[in-house]
Short mmCIF file of C-alpha atoms in Angstrom, two decimals:
data_model
loop_
_atom_site.label_atom_id
_atom_site.label_comp_id
_atom_site.label_asym_id
_atom_site.label_seq_id
_atom_site.Cartn_x
_atom_site.Cartn_y
_atom_site.Cartn_z
CA MET A 1 7.52 20.72 -18.63
CA ILE A 2 5.70 18.24 -15.61
CA GLY A 3 2.52 19.58 -14.56
CA ALA A 4 0.90 20.12 -11.15
CA GLY A 5 -0.90 16.63 -11.43
CA GLU A 6 2.40 14.70 -12.56
CA ALA A 7 4.86 16.08 -9.51
CA ALA A 8 1.93 15.43 -7.23
CA ALA A 9 1.40 12.08 -8.54
CA LEU A 10 5.05 11.80 -8.06
CA GLY A 11 4.94 13.06 -4.60
CA GLY A 12 2.81 10.50 -3.59
CA ALA A 13 4.70 7.88 -4.73
CA THR A 14 7.75 9.39 -2.57
CA CYS A 15 5.51 9.72 0.62
CA TRP A 16 4.26 6.01 0.24
CA ALA A 17 7.90 4.89 -0.02
CA ALA A 18 8.86 6.67 2.99
CA CYS A 19 5.75 5.46 4.57
CA SER A 20 6.56 1.92 4.20
CA MET A 21 10.14 2.75 5.70
CA CYS A 22 8.78 4.27 8.55
CA PHE A 23 6.28 1.24 8.86
CA SER A 24 9.09 -1.59 8.33
CA SER A 25 11.07 0.25 11.03
CA ALA A 26 8.28 0.68 13.29
CA GLY A 27 7.45 -2.98 12.92
CA LYS A 28 10.67 -4.44 13.91
CA ARG A 29 10.39 -3.19 17.20
CA VAL A 30 6.61 -3.95 18.37
CA GLY A 31 5.34 -5.77 15.74
CA SER A 32 3.15 -5.60 12.43
CA LEU A 33 -0.18 -6.13 14.27
CA SER A 34 0.60 -3.25 16.57
CA VAL A 35 2.17 -1.02 13.64
CA ASN A 36 -1.45 -1.22 11.77
CA LEU A 37 -3.69 -0.17 14.41
CA THR A 38 -2.01 2.50 15.72
CA ARG A 39 -1.19 3.71 12.08
CA LEU A 40 -5.12 2.89 11.54
CA LEU A 41 -5.83 5.39 14.68
CA MET A 42 -3.44 7.68 14.25
CA GLY A 43 -4.56 8.27 10.76
CA MET A 44 -8.09 8.24 12.00
CA VAL A 45 -7.26 11.76 14.10
CA PHE A 46 -5.48 13.28 11.07
CA LEU A 47 -8.24 12.47 8.40
CA THR A 48 -10.99 14.05 10.74
CA ALA A 49 -9.34 17.19 11.64
CA ILE A 50 -8.86 17.32 7.37
CA THR A 51 -12.76 16.75 7.00
CA ALA A 52 -13.80 18.74 9.13
CA ILE A 53 -11.48 21.64 8.16
CA ALA A 54 -12.55 21.08 4.07
CA ARG A 55 -16.03 19.63 4.23
CA GLY A 56 -17.24 21.13 7.97
CA LEU A 57 -18.32 17.53 8.65
CA PRO A 58 -15.81 15.47 10.99
CA LEU A 59 -17.25 12.08 10.46
CA PRO A 60 -18.58 10.58 6.75
CA LEU A 61 -22.21 10.64 8.25
CA ASP A 62 -23.23 11.95 4.54
CA ALA A 63 -22.71 8.71 3.07
CA THR A 64 -25.48 6.52 1.55
CA PRO A 65 -25.75 3.06 2.79
CA THR A 66 -24.70 1.61 -0.51
CA GLN A 67 -21.14 3.88 -0.18
CA TRP A 68 -20.64 2.62 3.41
CA ALA A 69 -21.31 -1.26 2.34
CA TYR A 70 -18.67 -0.84 -1.03
CA ILE A 71 -16.28 1.22 0.77
CA GLY A 72 -16.41 -0.06 4.15
CA ALA A 73 -15.85 -4.11 2.39
CA SER A 74 -12.88 -2.12 0.77
CA GLY A 75 -11.37 -1.47 3.76
CA PHE A 76 -11.92 -4.36 5.86
CA ILE A 77 -10.39 -6.41 2.69
CA GLY A 78 -7.74 -4.01 1.95
CA PHE A 79 -6.77 -2.16 5.29
CA PHE A 80 -7.37 -4.76 7.33
CA LEU A 81 -6.88 -8.71 5.44
CA GLY A 82 -4.53 -7.04 3.01
CA ASP A 83 -2.32 -4.88 5.12
CA MET A 84 -1.78 -7.15 7.63
CA VAL A 85 0.11 -9.26 5.29
CA LEU A 86 1.79 -6.46 3.92
CA PHE A 87 2.89 -5.14 6.97
CA GLU A 88 4.23 -8.52 8.05
CA ALA A 89 5.99 -8.73 5.10
CA TYR A 90 7.32 -5.38 5.80
CA VAL A 91 9.14 -6.78 8.87
CA LEU A 92 10.65 -9.98 7.06
CA ILE A 93 11.63 -9.07 3.42
CA GLY A 94 12.01 -5.38 4.11
CA PRO A 95 9.99 -2.12 2.22
CA ARG A 96 12.24 -2.14 -0.65
CA LEU A 97 11.19 -5.67 -2.09
CA SER A 98 7.62 -5.52 -0.35
CA VAL A 99 7.03 -2.46 -2.38
CA LEU A 100 8.17 -3.91 -5.20
CA VAL A 101 6.25 -6.96 -5.18
CA ILE A 102 2.92 -4.77 -3.75
CA THR A 103 3.41 -3.19 -7.54
CA THR A 104 1.84 -6.54 -8.95
CA TRP A 105 -1.51 -4.99 -7.43
CA PRO A 106 -3.16 -3.26 -10.97
CA ILE A 107 -2.38 -6.88 -12.18
CA PHE A 108 -5.11 -8.53 -9.88
CA ALA A 109 -7.04 -5.37 -10.23
CA ALA A 110 -7.03 -5.72 -14.28
CA LEU A 111 -8.26 -9.17 -13.84
CA LEU A 112 -10.68 -8.80 -11.11
CA ALA A 113 -12.23 -6.35 -13.53
CA ILE A 114 -12.50 -8.49 -16.36
CA ARG A 115 -14.67 -11.03 -13.98
CA TYR A 116 -16.52 -8.48 -12.01
CA CYS A 117 -16.85 -4.98 -14.07
CA ASN A 118 -17.29 -6.89 -17.23
CA GLN A 119 -14.02 -5.07 -18.34
CA HIS A 120 -11.52 -6.60 -21.27
CA LEU A 121 -7.77 -6.40 -21.50
CA ASN A 122 -6.41 -5.92 -24.92
CA ALA A 123 -3.07 -7.13 -26.35
CA TYR A 124 -0.90 -4.35 -25.13
CA GLN A 125 -2.43 -4.70 -21.51
CA TRP A 126 -1.62 -8.65 -21.54
CA PHE A 127 2.09 -7.80 -22.56
CA GLY A 128 2.51 -5.19 -19.33
CA ILE A 129 1.60 -7.75 -17.25
CA VAL A 130 4.12 -9.83 -18.65
CA VAL A 131 6.78 -7.09 -18.59
CA THR A 132 5.87 -6.50 -14.61
CA ILE A 133 5.76 -10.38 -13.82
CA ALA A 134 9.66 -10.47 -15.79
CA GLY A 135 11.12 -7.73 -13.67
CA VAL A 136 9.26 -8.94 -10.11
CA ILE A 137 10.65 -12.39 -11.13
CA ALA A 138 13.98 -10.77 -11.49
CA VAL A 139 14.85 -8.74 -8.59
CA LEU A 140 13.78 -12.01 -6.71
CA LEU A 141 16.43 -14.12 -8.51
CA VAL A 142 18.87 -11.32 -7.94
CA GLN A 143 17.80 -11.12 -3.91
CA ARG A 144 17.98 -15.23 -4.02
CA GLN A 145 21.39 -15.26 -5.65
CA SER A 146 22.62 -12.56 -2.91
CA THR A 147 21.32 -14.21 0.10
CA ARG A 148 22.18 -18.11 -1.28
CA HIS A 149 23.92 -18.91 1.99
CA ALA A 150 20.80 -18.02 3.92
CA PRO A 151 17.77 -19.69 4.49
CA ASN A 152 14.71 -19.18 1.47
CA ARG A 153 12.17 -19.75 3.45
CA LYS A 154 11.94 -16.11 5.18
CA LEU A 155 12.40 -14.66 1.25
CA MET A 156 9.16 -16.70 -0.09
CA LEU A 157 7.36 -16.12 3.07
CA GLY A 158 7.67 -12.49 2.76
CA VAL A 159 7.03 -12.68 -0.86
CA THR A 160 3.89 -14.66 -0.52
CA LEU A 161 2.43 -12.29 2.08
CA ALA A 162 3.17 -9.07 0.23
CA LEU A 163 1.63 -11.27 -3.05
CA LEU A 164 -1.37 -11.51 -0.57
CA GLY A 165 -1.38 -7.64 0.23
CA GLY A 166 -1.34 -6.91 -3.31
CA LEU A 167 -4.43 -9.07 -3.72
CA GLY A 168 -6.20 -6.94 -0.81
CA GLN A 169 -5.28 -4.14 -2.61
CA ALA A 170 -6.75 -5.03 -5.77
CA ILE A 171 -10.04 -6.50 -4.16
CA GLY A 172 -10.27 -3.03 -2.00
CA TYR A 173 -9.86 -0.60 -5.21
CA VAL A 174 -12.40 -2.49 -7.53
CA LEU A 175 -15.07 -2.35 -4.21
CA ALA A 176 -13.75 1.32 -3.56
CA GLN A 177 -14.25 2.05 -7.08
CA LYS A 178 -17.84 0.57 -7.13
CA GLY A 179 -18.86 2.42 -3.82
CA LEU A 180 -17.25 6.10 -4.63
CA ASP A 181 -19.87 7.66 -7.23
CA GLY A 182 -17.92 11.15 -6.79
CA TYR A 183 -17.78 10.53 -2.47
CA ASP A 184 -15.22 12.71 -1.14
CA ALA A 185 -11.95 10.59 -1.26
CA PHE A 186 -10.92 11.76 2.54
CA SER A 187 -13.80 10.55 3.68
CA ALA A 188 -14.53 7.74 1.87
CA THR A 189 -10.77 6.69 3.87
CA GLN A 190 -12.14 7.31 6.75
CA ILE A 191 -14.88 4.75 6.31
CA ARG A 192 -12.49 2.28 4.93
CA LEU A 193 -10.68 2.71 8.37
CA LEU A 194 -13.35 2.79 10.83
CA ALA A 195 -14.37 -0.73 8.79
CA ALA A 196 -10.72 -2.07 9.42
CA VAL A 197 -10.17 -1.17 12.90
CA PRO A 198 -12.47 -3.80 14.54
CA GLY A 199 -10.72 -6.83 12.53
CA PHE A 200 -7.36 -5.44 14.35
CA ILE A 201 -8.68 -5.26 17.70
CA LEU A 202 -10.21 -8.72 17.80
CA VAL A 203 -6.97 -10.04 16.15
CA ILE A 204 -4.97 -8.03 18.90
CA THR A 205 -7.02 -9.34 21.37
CA PHE A 206 -6.92 -12.84 20.53
CA ALA A 207 -3.21 -12.78 20.51
CA LYS A 208 -2.72 -10.81 23.46
CA ARG A 209 -0.51 -8.21 21.82
CA TRP A 210 -1.79 -5.10 23.70
CA GLY A 211 1.06 -4.89 25.41
CA SER A 212 2.78 -4.25 21.78
CA VAL A 213 0.22 -1.53 21.04
CA ARG A 214 0.58 0.54 24.37
CA GLU A 215 4.56 0.20 23.80
CA ALA A 216 3.50 1.80 20.28
CA PHE A 217 2.36 4.93 21.83
CA THR A 218 4.92 5.07 25.00
CA SER A 219 8.22 4.36 22.80
CA ARG A 220 9.76 6.96 21.18
CA LYS A 221 12.00 5.02 18.68
CA ALA A 222 8.60 3.07 17.69
CA LEU A 223 6.18 6.32 17.91
CA GLY A 224 8.46 8.66 15.68
CA PRO A 225 8.35 6.04 12.89
CA LEU A 226 4.79 5.75 13.47
CA VAL A 227 3.40 9.27 13.22
CA ALA A 228 5.91 9.80 9.91
CA GLY A 229 4.57 6.57 8.62
CA THR A 230 0.99 8.03 9.40
CA VAL A 231 1.20 11.50 8.11
CA ALA A 232 3.22 10.18 4.98
CA GLY A 233 0.98 7.64 3.82
CA PRO A 234 -2.57 7.72 4.52
CA VAL A 235 -2.34 11.62 4.98
CA LEU A 236 -0.04 13.03 2.36
CA GLY A 237 -0.31 9.70 -0.09
CA VAL A 238 -3.88 10.06 -0.19
CA GLY A 239 -4.30 13.59 -0.70
CA LEU A 240 -1.26 13.82 -3.15
CA SER A 241 -3.12 11.12 -5.01
CA MET A 242 -6.31 13.04 -5.41
CA VAL A 243 -4.60 16.49 -6.36
CA ALA A 244 -3.17 14.28 -9.11
CA LEU A 245 -6.56 13.37 -10.62
CA ASN A 246 -8.41 16.53 -9.41
CA ALA A 247 -5.98 18.57 -11.78
CA GLY A 248 -6.84 16.14 -14.87
CA THR A 249 -4.21 14.27 -15.02
CA ASP A 250 -4.75 10.98 -17.09
CA VAL A 251 -5.29 8.15 -14.53
CA GLY A 252 -3.15 6.07 -16.38
CA VAL A 253 -0.63 8.83 -16.07
CA ALA A 254 -1.05 9.30 -12.37
CA GLY A 255 -1.15 5.19 -11.56
CA THR A 256 2.26 4.99 -13.59
CA LEU A 257 3.62 7.78 -11.89
CA MET A 258 2.42 6.09 -8.43
CA ALA A 259 3.77 3.02 -8.97
CA THR A 260 7.56 4.36 -9.17
CA ALA A 261 7.47 4.10 -5.28
CA PRO A 262 10.01 1.38 -5.38
CA LEU A 263 12.48 3.49 -7.34
CA SER A 264 11.57 5.87 -4.34
CA VAL A 265 12.06 3.39 -1.79
CA ILE A 266 15.82 2.75 -3.36
CA VAL A 267 16.72 6.44 -3.51
CA LEU A 268 15.63 7.15 -0.03
CA GLU A 269 17.57 3.89 1.37
CA ARG A 270 20.64 5.08 -0.31
CA VAL A 271 20.20 8.43 1.20
CA ILE A 272 19.40 7.44 4.34
CA HIS A 273 20.80 4.06 5.68
CA LYS A 274 23.71 4.21 2.42
CA THR A 275 22.16 1.02 1.11
CA PRO A 276 24.17 0.12 -1.87
CA ILE A 277 22.29 -0.14 -5.23
CA CYS A 278 22.44 -3.37 -7.04
CA PRO A 279 22.48 -2.65 -10.76
CA LYS A 280 20.70 -5.81 -11.90
CA ALA A 281 17.91 -5.28 -9.08
CA LEU A 282 17.49 -1.82 -10.43
CA ALA A 283 16.77 -3.19 -13.58
CA GLY A 284 14.45 -5.79 -12.90
CA THR A 285 12.77 -2.97 -10.78
CA LEU A 286 12.84 -0.58 -13.93
CA VAL A 287 11.35 -3.24 -16.02
CA ALA A 288 8.23 -3.80 -13.25
CA ILE A 289 7.70 -0.50 -13.65
CA ALA A 290 7.43 -0.32 -17.37
CA GLY A 291 5.38 -3.33 -17.40
CA VAL A 292 2.92 -1.14 -15.31
CA ALA A 293 3.05 1.74 -17.33
CA ILE A 294 2.34 -0.78 -19.97
CA LEU A 295 -0.82 -2.18 -18.26
CA MET A 296 -1.98 1.13 -17.06
CA LEU A 297 -1.87 3.12 -20.20
CA ALA A 298 -2.85 1.20 -22.45
CA ALA A 299 -6.11 0.50 -20.98
#
């Protein structure tokens, strides 16, 4: 019997998969920079409402200076730098491949923990890293073979950006761990959003893309996916992941179930867009997820 925590983790994976599809669709219409800023502003509105109801404190004014420093740095690196390149990957190579590549972020987090958190990896965890990388490479080879008549530059750039996005998420995760210290997860997410917004404002100003931001709020074809993606990701995705942990689910089990997001993307694309499922790519995806499971469960 699957427990409430495990069900929440699987639900969270589905939410993040839907989130990536929505933001990919919106990004193709108004650009990844506009999508990033718009979803952060929308997310802040939703999270403020949630914290006001749940905590009676709409803004994270009770966080300590240390928490602001670590969690804020986590948001700047993860939500700004990491997501800026990840969302461009969504546009270049689509959500299916982007979400698979971003699944490698626990590898970056584990390697960073060795250097900065005095943690060590056992033989099973190193094996999990190798299996994960092998699965991702297998899918990339299948993808390259299926598009052998098209230029590979777009694929290589998209994969590189997704990897950088995974690195940003890993650094953000390590910094957030150091700063949370039992602090409310939704309020911490508010701090991360507040730290990321100024970065996007500066980039959009220098890139002269405010017209695209305006279009994101006024175009029904872009606004719909943006709202849906914001609710699915920063609100439901974060919320369900916290439910999974609060329900007493083992961190490794919850993380592994959350890592099934690439499978959720495959299923959702099949149901919604009738996208055919490639058996070889599906097998590679399963291998990559198995590698993540080994890495997280062997900790």
